[in-house]
Amino acid sequence: MGNKQTIFTAQQLDAYQMICNPTLKVNVLDHPRLFYRYRDLAPQLVPLDYTNHPDVKLPYELIGSMPELKDNPFRQRIAEVFSEDGEGNMTLDDFLDMFSVLSEMAPRDLKAYYAFKIYDFNDDDFICKSDLEKTLNKLTRNELTEDEVKMVCEKVIDEADLDNDGRLSLEDFQHMINRAPDFLSTFHIRI
Amino acid sequence: MVLSKNRLVVSCPTEEQILIKELVALSTTEQIRKIRALPVSFEEKKHVRLVEKIFLKICHWSVFPLYLNFIQKCNRDVYLCVLLCCLLLLQLIRRFGYSIKSISQSLQLWRGIMKEIGGKFGSSVLNYFVLLKWLLLFNIFSFLVNFGFITIPLLVSDLSPNVSPNVSFRGLELLTGAGYFNYTVMYYGSYSNETFRGLVDYDMQLAYFFTISVYMVLCGLVLIFSMASSFKKNYALADSASNSAWQLLCSWDFSITNEKAVNQRKNNLRIQLKESLSEKAHRERQTTSEQLKQYGIYFGFWLLSTGLAVGCGASIFYLCQYENEVRKSTHCCRNPEAETLLVPFVVSLMNMVIPLFFSLFNKFEHYSSQRRQIYALLFRNVLLRLSILGVLCYYWMNTVPQKFTCWEPVVGQALYRLVIVDFIFLMLGSLFGEFLSNVIGTKIQPRLGVPEFDVARNVLEIIYAQTLAWIGIYFSPLLPVIQILKFFILFYLKKVSLIHNCQPPRRSGRAAQMKTIFIFLLFIPFFVGALSIVAYTAWSLTPSEHCGPFRGLNNTFSVTGEWIDDVNKLSSTQWVVWIYQNVIKSEIFYFLITLIILVIIYIFWQLIQGRKELIVLLRKQIVNVGSNCPPE
């Protein structure tokens, strides 16, 4: 027994549940484990005692070096989407958000929303041709010719664009996700 | 649906809340000191409530002595005392609940290994291991139920089987299942048909019958539910996998964490995209003669595969007959027990070699889509295994009861041998098949490359293994033990072989659909087949007269008839008798139920048609709305 410090109060745990989307049944028990993973990235920066809400942000380089993310072609976009400042520097809340959405239990709509944001490189709430080209280049190591890239992007827009405006909106994307049952298991990082 | 981060806004705090906020920031000793030093004007009840709130929020053991302090003081107020004790109990439970939950999560079987495999090979390969673990759980449950309800009562009572003195344990029993094992509780023959009088009257006949039937019914229900939920999620609205949009945006597996695997996936995706582009560019209609030729090839190979499967079944039948005659003839073999291993050996050899032929046929056939190729291969393999199993079951149901006095243990032993030899062949197949392919692919013939892990073939192997166990439960209640060991060892073997010898599958995708197909296969041909064999045995075949729990009865099912007669004598349980006579035994009930279910299915089908039309209309509407609104 003795003077074991609590890391979070029950109040803080409840707060995390509200932040990480009230419809998401985040497993509260995962928080100590995720917290220790967060702390392991920079033990000298992250205090053990979070009851005072310390303002600690880990830089993107540390987040991107995690074994679960370091080989992912979209790690930079993932960190940018989930970080508060949009640059990839994550607080503990951002970190928990990220792994909650990428966990097994997150609902399909939530995952589709965040996947949309990840693929939207220019942050204009639409996936346009340039976003698709960047996605394709990240996924094929720039080994397709320019013509092929163009053809693939046109094909994608042909197939997925329902309202015929030349770019994919969130609804188009969600419609496509609804017809891809594998998505829930592929958009998932195990930690 | 836009999310924003909601920070908690605390409204105007009360005195208590301010105090709590201060206390939370302190260390625990400070907290206790501060509470103790609270001014006397604080009422005792308010004090208690404060302590309780702090305790609930901080969950500290060190506040525990304060609680005790208050409990000691409040002997004048019983209500307060009880309240405090209840709160304390709740706290303890909550604490223990958390630690138990976290321990059970970390103990979850093979969690680390699954994560590693999923990270390197993706979800389609992981499906195999998930299915293996699931089937292992089935067997563990079966073992617990059988051992607890059937074997333990027998062992505890005086009627446990005794081994005749001239039979000793030789090593060969592990392979053949006969000899020494014949006299143990392993097989049906050693169970008695008596009712044990003790604390409770325990009827062995009823126990045996109900344990097996309840287990099979539960398995069936679990399979039906998981199949239905899998269909709903993965099949109802699924799209075609050759769709470029899907390939680009939905197919990337975020859980892959290995650099080499990531590069491989990127290569594969690039190849697939190039293929789909070239298909689009060069797609020409096949001429009629080419189409006819293609259909001729399909027809020829299908005929050949079916012929192979039927031929294997027939040869197994003749082999069984031959073995029977050899056993009967006087100048028999040197080692009659080792001869019994011939049939399982041939069966497993066929199951290993013939699918290679089927894969070879596939290479010549050029199916238009990869999905059809996999389904064709699966169907042929299933046909082969079902025909062999069917022939064996026919032999066991028809010929064996006439030839042996105590025939159920004989069937049990045959199944035991099949399970063991199948296991040996699986191990050898993994070691030599995958290991040799790797060596050939990397050193001798580098053009072939490292072998892929063939998920479909491996899944079919474990489904077949599980079917053997399901058929065997009636004849050998402790067969699940062997199955548990088998699957346990197989898991580690396959994991090692996978990591050292194989590469991830080249064509990604449709893992969810394949999982649905596997569960469907598990249920419809294999489980239903096993269930029908057991049901046929229980319903139509006469149990052997001198051994086993159902000796002397006309058929196994008449146990329930006798039980109902016993129940009838007690007036309080007449409703059971009524249900039995008017529901289970009457044909009209089943007729009516079937009619009602057919009508409901028709109604749901019409609903689905209506929904499909609605989807088409809505899609047209989206296009109209999009073209009406000017782009931003």
JSON list of N, CA and C in Angstrom, two decimals, chain A residues 1 3-4 10 19 21 27 29 33 68 71-72 93-94 97 110 113 119 136 138-139 141 143 148 155 159 162 176 179 181-182 186 188 190, chain B residues 1 3 5-7 28 57 60-61 101 105 115 126 234 237 239 243-245 248-250 252 254-255 257 259 266 270 273-274 510-512 623:
[
{"chain": "A", "resi": 1, "resn": "MET", "atom": "N", "xyz": [0.86, -1.20, 0.00]},
{"chain": "A", "resi": 1, "resn": "MET", "atom": "CA", "xyz": [0.00, 0.00, 0.00]},
{"chain": "A", "resi": 1, "resn": "MET", "atom": "C", "xyz": [0.89, 1.24, 0.00]},
{"chain": "A", "resi": 3, "resn": "ASN", "atom": "N", "xyz": [2.35, 4.92, -0.24]},
{"chain": "A", "resi": 3, "resn": "ASN", "atom": "CA", "xyz": [2.05, 6.16, -0.92]},
{"chain": "A", "resi": 3, "resn": "ASN", "atom": "C", "xyz": [1.98, 5.99, -2.43]},
{"chain": "A", "resi": 4, "resn": "LYS", "atom": "N", "xyz": [1.21, 5.02, -2.87]},
{"chain": "A", "resi": 4, "resn": "LYS", "atom": "CA", "xyz": [1.13, 4.82, -4.32]},
{"chain": "A", "resi": 4, "resn": "LYS", "atom": "C", "xyz": [0.38, 5.99, -4.93]},
{"chain": "A", "resi": 10, "resn": "ALA", "atom": "N", "xyz": [-10.76, 9.53, -10.73]},
{"chain": "A", "resi": 10, "resn": "ALA", "atom": "CA", "xyz": [-11.93, 8.98, -11.42]},
{"chain": "A", "resi": 10, "resn": "ALA", "atom": "C", "xyz": [-12.59, 10.07, -12.26]},
{"chain": "A", "resi": 19, "resn": "ILE", "atom": "N", "xyz": [-14.38, 13.11, -23.71]},
{"chain": "A", "resi": 19, "resn": "ILE", "atom": "CA", "xyz": [-13.62, 13.72, -24.79]},
{"chain": "A", "resi": 19, "resn": "ILE", "atom": "C", "xyz": [-13.54, 12.75, -25.96]},
{"chain": "A", "resi": 21, "resn": "ASN", "atom": "N", "xyz": [-15.35, 10.94, -27.41]},
{"chain": "A", "resi": 21, "resn": "ASN", "atom": "CA", "xyz": [-16.65, 10.63, -27.98]},
{"chain": "A", "resi": 21, "resn": "ASN", "atom": "C", "xyz": [-17.54, 9.82, -27.06]},
{"chain": "A", "resi": 27, "resn": "ASN", "atom": "N", "xyz": [-12.52, 1.60, -23.48]},
{"chain": "A", "resi": 27, "resn": "ASN", "atom": "CA", "xyz": [-12.18, 0.76, -22.35]},
{"chain": "A", "resi": 27, "resn": "ASN", "atom": "C", "xyz": [-11.29, 1.55, -21.40]},
{"chain": "A", "resi": 29, "resn": "LEU", "atom": "N", "xyz": [-9.89, 0.76, -18.82]},
{"chain": "A", "resi": 29, "resn": "LEU", "atom": "CA", "xyz": [-8.70, 0.05, -18.36]},
{"chain": "A", "resi": 29, "resn": "LEU", "atom": "C", "xyz": [-7.53, 0.22, -19.31]},
{"chain": "A", "resi": 33, "resn": "ARG", "atom": "N", "xyz": [-2.48, 1.51, -19.60]},
{"chain": "A", "resi": 33, "resn": "ARG", "atom": "CA", "xyz": [-1.53, 0.92, -20.55]},
{"chain": "A", "resi": 33, "resn": "ARG", "atom": "C", "xyz": [-1.11, 1.92, -21.60]},
{"chain": "A", "resi": 68, "resn": "GLU", "atom": "N", "xyz": [4.42, 0.98, -33.72]},
{"chain": "A", "resi": 68, "resn": "GLU", "atom": "CA", "xyz": [3.17, 0.75, -34.43]},
{"chain": "A", "resi": 68, "resn": "GLU", "atom": "C", "xyz": [2.99, 1.69, -35.60]},
{"chain": "A", "resi": 71, "resn": "ASP", "atom": "N", "xyz": [6.35, 2.43, -39.63]},
{"chain": "A", "resi": 71, "resn": "ASP", "atom": "CA", "xyz": [6.36, 1.98, -41.02]},
{"chain": "A", "resi": 71, "resn": "ASP", "atom": "C", "xyz": [5.09, 2.31, -41.76]},
{"chain": "A", "resi": 72, "resn": "ASN", "atom": "N", "xyz": [4.18, 2.99, -41.10]},
{"chain": "A", "resi": 72, "resn": "ASN", "atom": "CA", "xyz": [2.91, 3.28, -41.74]},
{"chain": "A", "resi": 72, "resn": "ASN", "atom": "C", "xyz": [3.08, 4.46, -42.70]},
{"chain": "A", "resi": 93, "resn": "ASP", "atom": "N", "xyz": [-4.18, 13.58, -24.34]},
{"chain": "A", "resi": 93, "resn": "ASP", "atom": "CA", "xyz": [-5.55, 13.46, -24.83]},
{"chain": "A", "resi": 93, "resn": "ASP", "atom": "C", "xyz": [-5.59, 13.11, -26.30]},
{"chain": "A", "resi": 94, "resn": "ASP", "atom": "N", "xyz": [-4.74, 13.78, -27.09]},
{"chain": "A", "resi": 94, "resn": "ASP", "atom": "CA", "xyz": [-4.69, 13.48, -28.52]},
{"chain": "A", "resi": 94, "resn": "ASP", "atom": "C", "xyz": [-4.28, 12.04, -28.76]},
{"chain": "A", "resi": 97, "resn": "ASP", "atom": "N", "xyz": [-7.10, 9.78, -27.95]},
{"chain": "A", "resi": 97, "resn": "ASP", "atom": "CA", "xyz": [-8.06, 9.87, -29.05]},
{"chain": "A", "resi": 97, "resn": "ASP", "atom": "C", "xyz": [-7.66, 9.00, -30.21]},
{"chain": "A", "resi": 110, "resn": "LEU", "atom": "N", "xyz": [-17.27, 6.70, -37.03]},
{"chain": "A", "resi": 110, "resn": "LEU", "atom": "CA", "xyz": [-16.14, 7.45, -36.46]},
{"chain": "A", "resi": 110, "resn": "LEU", "atom": "C", "xyz": [-14.87, 7.17, -37.27]},
{"chain": "A", "resi": 113, "resn": "TYR", "atom": "N", "xyz": [-15.01, 8.85, -40.63]},
{"chain": "A", "resi": 113, "resn": "TYR", "atom": "CA", "xyz": [-14.77, 10.29, -40.54]},
{"chain": "A", "resi": 113, "resn": "TYR", "atom": "C", "xyz": [-13.30, 10.59, -40.46]},
{"chain": "A", "resi": 119, "resn": "TYR", "atom": "N", "xyz": [-7.05, 11.14, -45.43]},
{"chain": "A", "resi": 119, "resn": "TYR", "atom": "CA", "xyz": [-6.78, 11.17, -46.86]},
{"chain": "A", "resi": 119, "resn": "TYR", "atom": "C", "xyz": [-6.93, 12.57, -47.46]},
{"chain": "A", "resi": 136, "resn": "LEU", "atom": "N", "xyz": [-1.99, 7.88, -53.54]},
{"chain": "A", "resi": 136, "resn": "LEU", "atom": "CA", "xyz": [-1.49, 6.82, -54.41]},
{"chain": "A", "resi": 136, "resn": "LEU", "atom": "C", "xyz": [0.03, 6.75, -54.36]},
{"chain": "A", "resi": 138, "resn": "LYS", "atom": "N", "xyz": [1.96, 7.68, -51.95]},
{"chain": "A", "resi": 138, "resn": "LYS", "atom": "CA", "xyz": [2.42, 7.14, -50.67]},
{"chain": "A", "resi": 138, "resn": "LYS", "atom": "C", "xyz": [2.27, 5.62, -50.63]},
{"chain": "A", "resi": 139, "resn": "LEU", "atom": "N", "xyz": [1.23, 5.10, -51.33]},
{"chain": "A", "resi": 139, "resn": "LEU", "atom": "CA", "xyz": [0.97, 3.67, -51.25]},
{"chain": "A", "resi": 139, "resn": "LEU", "atom": "C", "xyz": [1.76, 2.85, -52.26]},
{"chain": "A", "resi": 141, "resn": "ARG", "atom": "N", "xyz": [5.03, 3.86, -53.49]},
{"chain": "A", "resi": 141, "resn": "ARG", "atom": "CA", "xyz": [6.44, 4.26, -53.50]},
{"chain": "A", "resi": 141, "resn": "ARG", "atom": "C", "xyz": [6.81, 5.00, -54.79]},
{"chain": "A", "resi": 143, "resn": "GLU", "atom": "N", "xyz": [6.18, 4.58, -57.78]},
{"chain": "A", "resi": 143, "resn": "GLU", "atom": "CA", "xyz": [6.68, 3.79, -58.90]},
{"chain": "A", "resi": 143, "resn": "GLU", "atom": "C", "xyz": [5.74, 3.71, -60.08]},
{"chain": "A", "resi": 148, "resn": "GLU", "atom": "N", "xyz": [-0.32, 6.71, -65.47]},
{"chain": "A", "resi": 148, "resn": "GLU", "atom": "CA", "xyz": [-1.03, 5.69, -64.71]},
{"chain": "A", "resi": 148, "resn": "GLU", "atom": "C", "xyz": [-1.67, 6.30, -63.48]},
{"chain": "A", "resi": 155, "resn": "LYS", "atom": "N", "xyz": [-10.33, 7.00, -62.39]},
{"chain": "A", "resi": 155, "resn": "LYS", "atom": "CA", "xyz": [-11.19, 5.83, -62.19]},
{"chain": "A", "resi": 155, "resn": "LYS", "atom": "C", "xyz": [-11.81, 5.87, -60.80]},
{"chain": "A", "resi": 159, "resn": "GLU", "atom": "N", "xyz": [-15.80, 6.03, -59.92]},
{"chain": "A", "resi": 159, "resn": "GLU", "atom": "CA", "xyz": [-16.52, 4.99, -59.21]},
{"chain": "A", "resi": 159, "resn": "GLU", "atom": "C", "xyz": [-17.17, 5.48, -57.94]},
{"chain": "A", "resi": 162, "resn": "LEU", "atom": "N", "xyz": [-20.62, 10.20, -56.13]},
{"chain": "A", "resi": 162, "resn": "LEU", "atom": "CA", "xyz": [-22.05, 10.00, -56.40]},
{"chain": "A", "resi": 162, "resn": "LEU", "atom": "C", "xyz": [-22.72, 11.26, -56.89]},
{"chain": "A", "resi": 176, "resn": "MET", "atom": "N", "xyz": [-18.94, 4.59, -49.64]},
{"chain": "A", "resi": 176, "resn": "MET", "atom": "CA", "xyz": [-18.01, 3.57, -50.09]},
{"chain": "A", "resi": 176, "resn": "MET", "atom": "C", "xyz": [-17.58, 2.68, -48.92]},
{"chain": "A", "resi": 179, "resn": "ARG", "atom": "N", "xyz": [-19.88, -0.10, -47.93]},
{"chain": "A", "resi": 179, "resn": "ARG", "atom": "CA", "xyz": [-19.91, -1.30, -48.75]},
{"chain": "A", "resi": 179, "resn": "ARG", "atom": "C", "xyz": [-18.59, -2.05, -48.72]},
{"chain": "A", "resi": 181, "resn": "PRO", "atom": "N", "xyz": [-16.81, -4.19, -46.05]},
{"chain": "A", "resi": 181, "resn": "PRO", "atom": "CA", "xyz": [-16.84, -4.72, -44.70]},
{"chain": "A", "resi": 181, "resn": "PRO", "atom": "C", "xyz": [-15.47, -4.94, -44.08]},
{"chain": "A", "resi": 182, "resn": "ASP", "atom": "N", "xyz": [-14.42, -5.00, -44.93]},
{"chain": "A", "resi": 182, "resn": "ASP", "atom": "CA", "xyz": [-13.09, -5.20, -44.38]},
{"chain": "A", "resi": 182, "resn": "ASP", "atom": "C", "xyz": [-12.57, -3.98, -43.68]},
{"chain": "A", "resi": 186, "resn": "THR", "atom": "N", "xyz": [-9.22, -3.34, -41.29]},
{"chain": "A", "resi": 186, "resn": "THR", "atom": "CA", "xyz": [-7.96, -2.82, -41.81]},
{"chain": "A", "resi": 186, "resn": "THR", "atom": "C", "xyz": [-7.61, -1.46, -41.21]},
{"chain": "A", "resi": 188, "resn": "HIS", "atom": "N", "xyz": [-7.17, -0.21, -38.39]},
{"chain": "A", "resi": 188, "resn": "HIS", "atom": "CA", "xyz": [-7.08, -0.67, -36.99]},
{"chain": "A", "resi": 188, "resn": "HIS", "atom": "C", "xyz": [-5.61, -0.85, -36.66]},
{"chain": "A", "resi": 190, "resn": "ARG", "atom": "N", "xyz": [-3.08, -2.15, -33.73]},
{"chain": "A", "resi": 190, "resn": "ARG", "atom": "CA", "xyz": [-3.06, -2.90, -32.48]},
{"chain": "A", "resi": 190, "resn": "ARG", "atom": "C", "xyz": [-1.96, -2.35, -31.58]},
{"chain": "B", "resi": 1, "resn": "MET", "atom": "N", "xyz": [-21.35, 15.01, -39.43]},
{"chain": "B", "resi": 1, "resn": "MET", "atom": "CA", "xyz": [-20.97, 14.57, -38.10]},
{"chain": "B", "resi": 1, "resn": "MET", "atom": "C", "xyz": [-19.60, 15.13, -37.78]},
{"chain": "B", "resi": 3, "resn": "LEU", "atom": "N", "xyz": [-16.88, 16.31, -34.97]},
{"chain": "B", "resi": 3, "resn": "LEU", "atom": "CA", "xyz": [-16.55, 16.16, -33.55]},
{"chain": "B", "resi": 3, "resn": "LEU", "atom": "C", "xyz": [-15.78, 17.36, -33.09]},
{"chain": "B", "resi": 5, "resn": "LYS", "atom": "N", "xyz": [-13.69, 18.72, -29.50]},
{"chain": "B", "resi": 5, "resn": "LYS", "atom": "CA", "xyz": [-13.25, 18.25, -28.19]},
{"chain": "B", "resi": 5, "resn": "LYS", "atom": "C", "xyz": [-13.99, 19.00, -27.12]},
{"chain": "B", "resi": 6, "resn": "ASN", "atom": "N", "xyz": [-14.77, 18.28, -26.33]},
{"chain": "B", "resi": 6, "resn": "ASN", "atom": "CA", "xyz": [-15.51, 18.93, -25.25]},
{"chain": "B", "resi": 6, "resn": "ASN", "atom": "C", "xyz": [-14.68, 18.90, -24.00]},
{"chain": "B", "resi": 7, "resn": "ARG", "atom": "N", "xyz": [-14.29, 20.05, -23.56]},
{"chain": "B", "resi": 7, "resn": "ARG", "atom": "CA", "xyz": [-13.61, 20.08, -22.27]},
{"chain": "B", "resi": 7, "resn": "ARG", "atom": "C", "xyz": [-14.68, 20.23, -21.21]},
{"chain": "B", "resi": 28, "resn": "THR", "atom": "N", "xyz": [-1.27, 12.00, -0.29]},
{"chain": "B", "resi": 28, "resn": "THR", "atom": "CA", "xyz": [-2.28, 11.32, 0.52]},
{"chain": "B", "resi": 28, "resn": "THR", "atom": "C", "xyz": [-2.16, 11.63, 2.00]},
{"chain": "B", "resi": 57, "resn": "LYS", "atom": "N", "xyz": [-13.61, 9.32, -5.22]},
{"chain": "B", "resi": 57, "resn": "LYS", "atom": "CA", "xyz": [-12.88, 9.96, -6.31]},
{"chain": "B", "resi": 57, "resn": "LYS", "atom": "C", "xyz": [-11.41, 9.57, -6.33]},
{"chain": "B", "resi": 60, "resn": "HIS", "atom": "N", "xyz": [-8.33, 5.62, -2.74]},
{"chain": "B", "resi": 60, "resn": "HIS", "atom": "CA", "xyz": [-7.08, 5.35, -2.06]},
{"chain": "B", "resi": 60, "resn": "HIS", "atom": "C", "xyz": [-7.27, 4.44, -0.88]},
{"chain": "B", "resi": 61, "resn": "TRP", "atom": "N", "xyz": [-6.37, 3.51, -0.75]},
{"chain": "B", "resi": 61, "resn": "TRP", "atom": "CA", "xyz": [-6.44, 2.65, 0.42]},
{"chain": "B", "resi": 61, "resn": "TRP", "atom": "C", "xyz": [-6.17, 3.42, 1.69]},
{"chain": "B", "resi": 101, "resn": "LYS", "atom": "N", "xyz": [-10.12, -7.71, -14.09]},
{"chain": "B", "resi": 101, "resn": "LYS", "atom": "CA", "xyz": [-10.31, -7.46, -15.51]},
{"chain": "B", "resi": 101, "resn": "LYS", "atom": "C", "xyz": [-8.98, -7.24, -16.21]},
{"chain": "B", "resi": 105, "resn": "GLN", "atom": "N", "xyz": [-7.39, -9.62, -19.08]},
{"chain": "B", "resi": 105, "resn": "GLN", "atom": "CA", "xyz": [-7.05, -9.10, -20.41]},
{"chain": "B", "resi": 105, "resn": "GLN", "atom": "C", "xyz": [-5.64, -9.46, -20.80]},
{"chain": "B", "resi": 115, "resn": "LYS", "atom": "N", "xyz": [-1.10, -10.50, -32.25]},
{"chain": "B", "resi": 115, "resn": "LYS", "atom": "CA", "xyz": [-0.73, -9.16, -32.66]},
{"chain": "B", "resi": 115, "resn": "LYS", "atom": "C", "xyz": [0.46, -9.21, -33.62]},
{"chain": "B", "resi": 126, "resn": "LEU", "atom": "N", "xyz": [-4.51, -13.87, -40.28]},
{"chain": "B", "resi": 126, "resn": "LEU", "atom": "CA", "xyz": [-4.92, -13.87, -38.88]},
{"chain": "B", "resi": 126, "resn": "LEU", "atom": "C", "xyz": [-6.23, -14.60, -38.69]},
{"chain": "B", "resi": 234, "resn": "ASN", "atom": "N", "xyz": [-20.69, -8.70, -43.36]},
{"chain": "B", "resi": 234, "resn": "ASN", "atom": "CA", "xyz": [-19.70, -8.79, -44.42]},
{"chain": "B", "resi": 234, "resn": "ASN", "atom": "C", "xyz": [-20.24, -9.11, -45.79]},
{"chain": "B", "resi": 237, "resn": "LEU", "atom": "N", "xyz": [-23.98, -6.00, -48.14]},
{"chain": "B", "resi": 237, "resn": "LEU", "atom": "CA", "xyz": [-23.85, -4.91, -49.09]},
{"chain": "B", "resi": 237, "resn": "LEU", "atom": "C", "xyz": [-22.46, -4.82, -49.67]},
{"chain": "B", "resi": 239, "resn": "ASP", "atom": "N", "xyz": [-19.09, -4.87, -51.82]},
{"chain": "B", "resi": 239, "resn": "ASP", "atom": "CA", "xyz": [-18.77, -4.39, -53.16]},
{"chain": "B", "resi": 239, "resn": "ASP", "atom": "C", "xyz": [-17.78, -5.32, -53.84]},
{"chain": "B", "resi": 243, "resn": "ASN", "atom": "N", "xyz": [-12.63, -3.16, -57.68]},
{"chain": "B", "resi": 243, "resn": "ASN", "atom": "CA", "xyz": [-12.95, -1.75, -57.75]},
{"chain": "B", "resi": 243, "resn": "ASN", "atom": "C", "xyz": [-11.73, -0.92, -57.37]},
{"chain": "B", "resi": 244, "resn": "SER", "atom": "N", "xyz": [-11.34, 0.00, -58.24]},
{"chain": "B", "resi": 244, "resn": "SER", "atom": "CA", "xyz": [-10.14, 0.78, -57.97]},
{"chain": "B", "resi": 244, "resn": "SER", "atom": "C", "xyz": [-10.29, 1.64, -56.72]},
{"chain": "B", "resi": 245, "resn": "ALA", "atom": "N", "xyz": [-11.46, 2.21, -56.55]},
{"chain": "B", "resi": 245, "resn": "ALA", "atom": "CA", "xyz": [-11.65, 3.08, -55.39]},
{"chain": "B", "resi": 245, "resn": "ALA", "atom": "C", "xyz": [-11.44, 2.31, -54.11]},
{"chain": "B", "resi": 248, "resn": "LEU", "atom": "N", "xyz": [-7.72, 1.62, -53.57]},
{"chain": "B", "resi": 248, "resn": "LEU", "atom": "CA", "xyz": [-6.89, 2.74, -53.17]},
{"chain": "B", "resi": 248, "resn": "LEU", "atom": "C", "xyz": [-7.21, 3.19, -51.76]},
{"chain": "B", "resi": 249, "resn": "LEU", "atom": "N", "xyz": [-8.52, 3.31, -51.45]},
{"chain": "B", "resi": 249, "resn": "LEU", "atom": "CA", "xyz": [-8.87, 3.99, -50.21]},
{"chain": "B", "resi": 249, "resn": "LEU", "atom": "C", "xyz": [-9.22, 3.07, -49.06]},
{"chain": "B", "resi": 250, "resn": "CYS", "atom": "N", "xyz": [-9.65, 1.85, -49.33]},
{"chain": "B", "resi": 250, "resn": "CYS", "atom": "CA", "xyz": [-10.12, 1.01, -48.23]},
{"chain": "B", "resi": 250, "resn": "CYS", "atom": "C", "xyz": [-9.24, -0.20, -47.96]},
{"chain": "B", "resi": 252, "resn": "TRP", "atom": "N", "xyz": [-5.87, -0.54, -47.65]},
{"chain": "B", "resi": 252, "resn": "TRP", "atom": "CA", "xyz": [-4.58, -0.51, -46.95]},
{"chain": "B", "resi": 252, "resn": "TRP", "atom": "C", "xyz": [-4.75, -0.97, -45.51]},
{"chain": "B", "resi": 254, "resn": "PHE", "atom": "N", "xyz": [-3.79, -0.91, -41.94]},
{"chain": "B", "resi": 254, "resn": "PHE", "atom": "CA", "xyz": [-3.03, -0.06, -41.04]},
{"chain": "B", "resi": 254, "resn": "PHE", "atom": "C", "xyz": [-2.32, -0.84, -39.95]},
{"chain": "B", "resi": 255, "resn": "SER", "atom": "N", "xyz": [-2.68, -2.10, -39.76]},
{"chain": "B", "resi": 255, "resn": "SER", "atom": "CA", "xyz": [-2.10, -2.81, -38.63]},
{"chain": "B", "resi": 255, "resn": "SER", "atom": "C", "xyz": [-0.79, -3.47, -38.96]},
{"chain": "B", "resi": 257, "resn": "THR", "atom": "N", "xyz": [2.99, -3.71, -39.28]},
{"chain": "B", "resi": 257, "resn": "THR", "atom": "CA", "xyz": [4.01, -2.90, -38.63]},
{"chain": "B", "resi": 257, "resn": "THR", "atom": "C", "xyz": [5.42, -3.28, -39.04]},
{"chain": "B", "resi": 259, "resn": "GLU", "atom": "N", "xyz": [8.51, -3.46, -41.70]},
{"chain": "B", "resi": 259, "resn": "GLU", "atom": "CA", "xyz": [8.90, -2.67, -42.86]},
{"chain": "B", "resi": 259, "resn": "GLU", "atom": "C", "xyz": [8.87, -3.50, -44.14]},
{"chain": "B", "resi": 266, "resn": "LYS", "atom": "N", "xyz": [3.00, -2.66, -50.65]},
{"chain": "B", "resi": 266, "resn": "LYS", "atom": "CA", "xyz": [3.01, -1.57, -51.64]},
{"chain": "B", "resi": 266, "resn": "LYS", "atom": "C", "xyz": [3.24, -2.13, -53.02]},
{"chain": "B", "resi": 270, "resn": "ARG", "atom": "N", "xyz": [0.66, -1.98, -56.18]},
{"chain": "B", "resi": 270, "resn": "ARG", "atom": "CA", "xyz": [1.05, -1.39, -57.46]},
{"chain": "B", "resi": 270, "resn": "ARG", "atom": "C", "xyz": [0.75, -2.37, -58.59]},
{"chain": "B", "resi": 273, "resn": "LEU", "atom": "N", "xyz": [-2.99, -2.55, -59.20]},
{"chain": "B", "resi": 273, "resn": "LEU", "atom": "CA", "xyz": [-3.53, -1.39, -59.90]},
{"chain": "B", "resi": 273, "resn": "LEU", "atom": "C", "xyz": [-3.15, -1.43, -61.37]},
{"chain": "B", "resi": 274, "resn": "LYS", "atom": "N", "xyz": [-1.91, -1.84, -61.63]},
{"chain": "B", "resi": 274, "resn": "LYS", "atom": "CA", "xyz": [-1.50, -1.93, -63.03]},
{"chain": "B", "resi": 274, "resn": "LYS", "atom": "C", "xyz": [-2.34, -2.95, -63.77]},
{"chain": "B", "resi": 510, "resn": "ARG", "atom": "N", "xyz": [-10.78, -9.02, -49.15]},
{"chain": "B", "resi": 510, "resn": "ARG", "atom": "CA", "xyz": [-11.87, -9.97, -48.99]},
{"chain": "B", "resi": 510, "resn": "ARG", "atom": "C", "xyz": [-11.63, -10.89, -47.81]},
{"chain": "B", "resi": 511, "resn": "ALA", "atom": "N", "xyz": [-10.87, -10.42, -46.82]},
{"chain": "B", "resi": 511, "resn": "ALA", "atom": "CA", "xyz": [-10.66, -11.27, -45.64]},
{"chain": "B", "resi": 511, "resn": "ALA", "atom": "C", "xyz": [-11.97, -11.47, -44.91]},
{"chain": "B", "resi": 512, "resn": "ALA", "atom": "N", "xyz": [-12.79, -10.41, -44.87]},
{"chain": "B", "resi": 512, "resn": "ALA", "atom": "CA", "xyz": [-14.04, -10.52, -44.13]},
{"chain": "B", "resi": 512, "resn": "ALA", "atom": "C", "xyz": [-14.99, -11.49, -44.83]},
{"chain": "B", "resi": 623, "resn": "VAL", "atom": "N", "xyz": [-27.65, 11.98, -57.18]},
{"chain": "B", "resi": 623, "resn": "VAL", "atom": "CA", "xyz": [-27.07, 12.55, -58.40]},
{"chain": "B", "resi": 623, "resn": "VAL", "atom": "C", "xyz": [-27.82, 13.81, -58.80]}
]
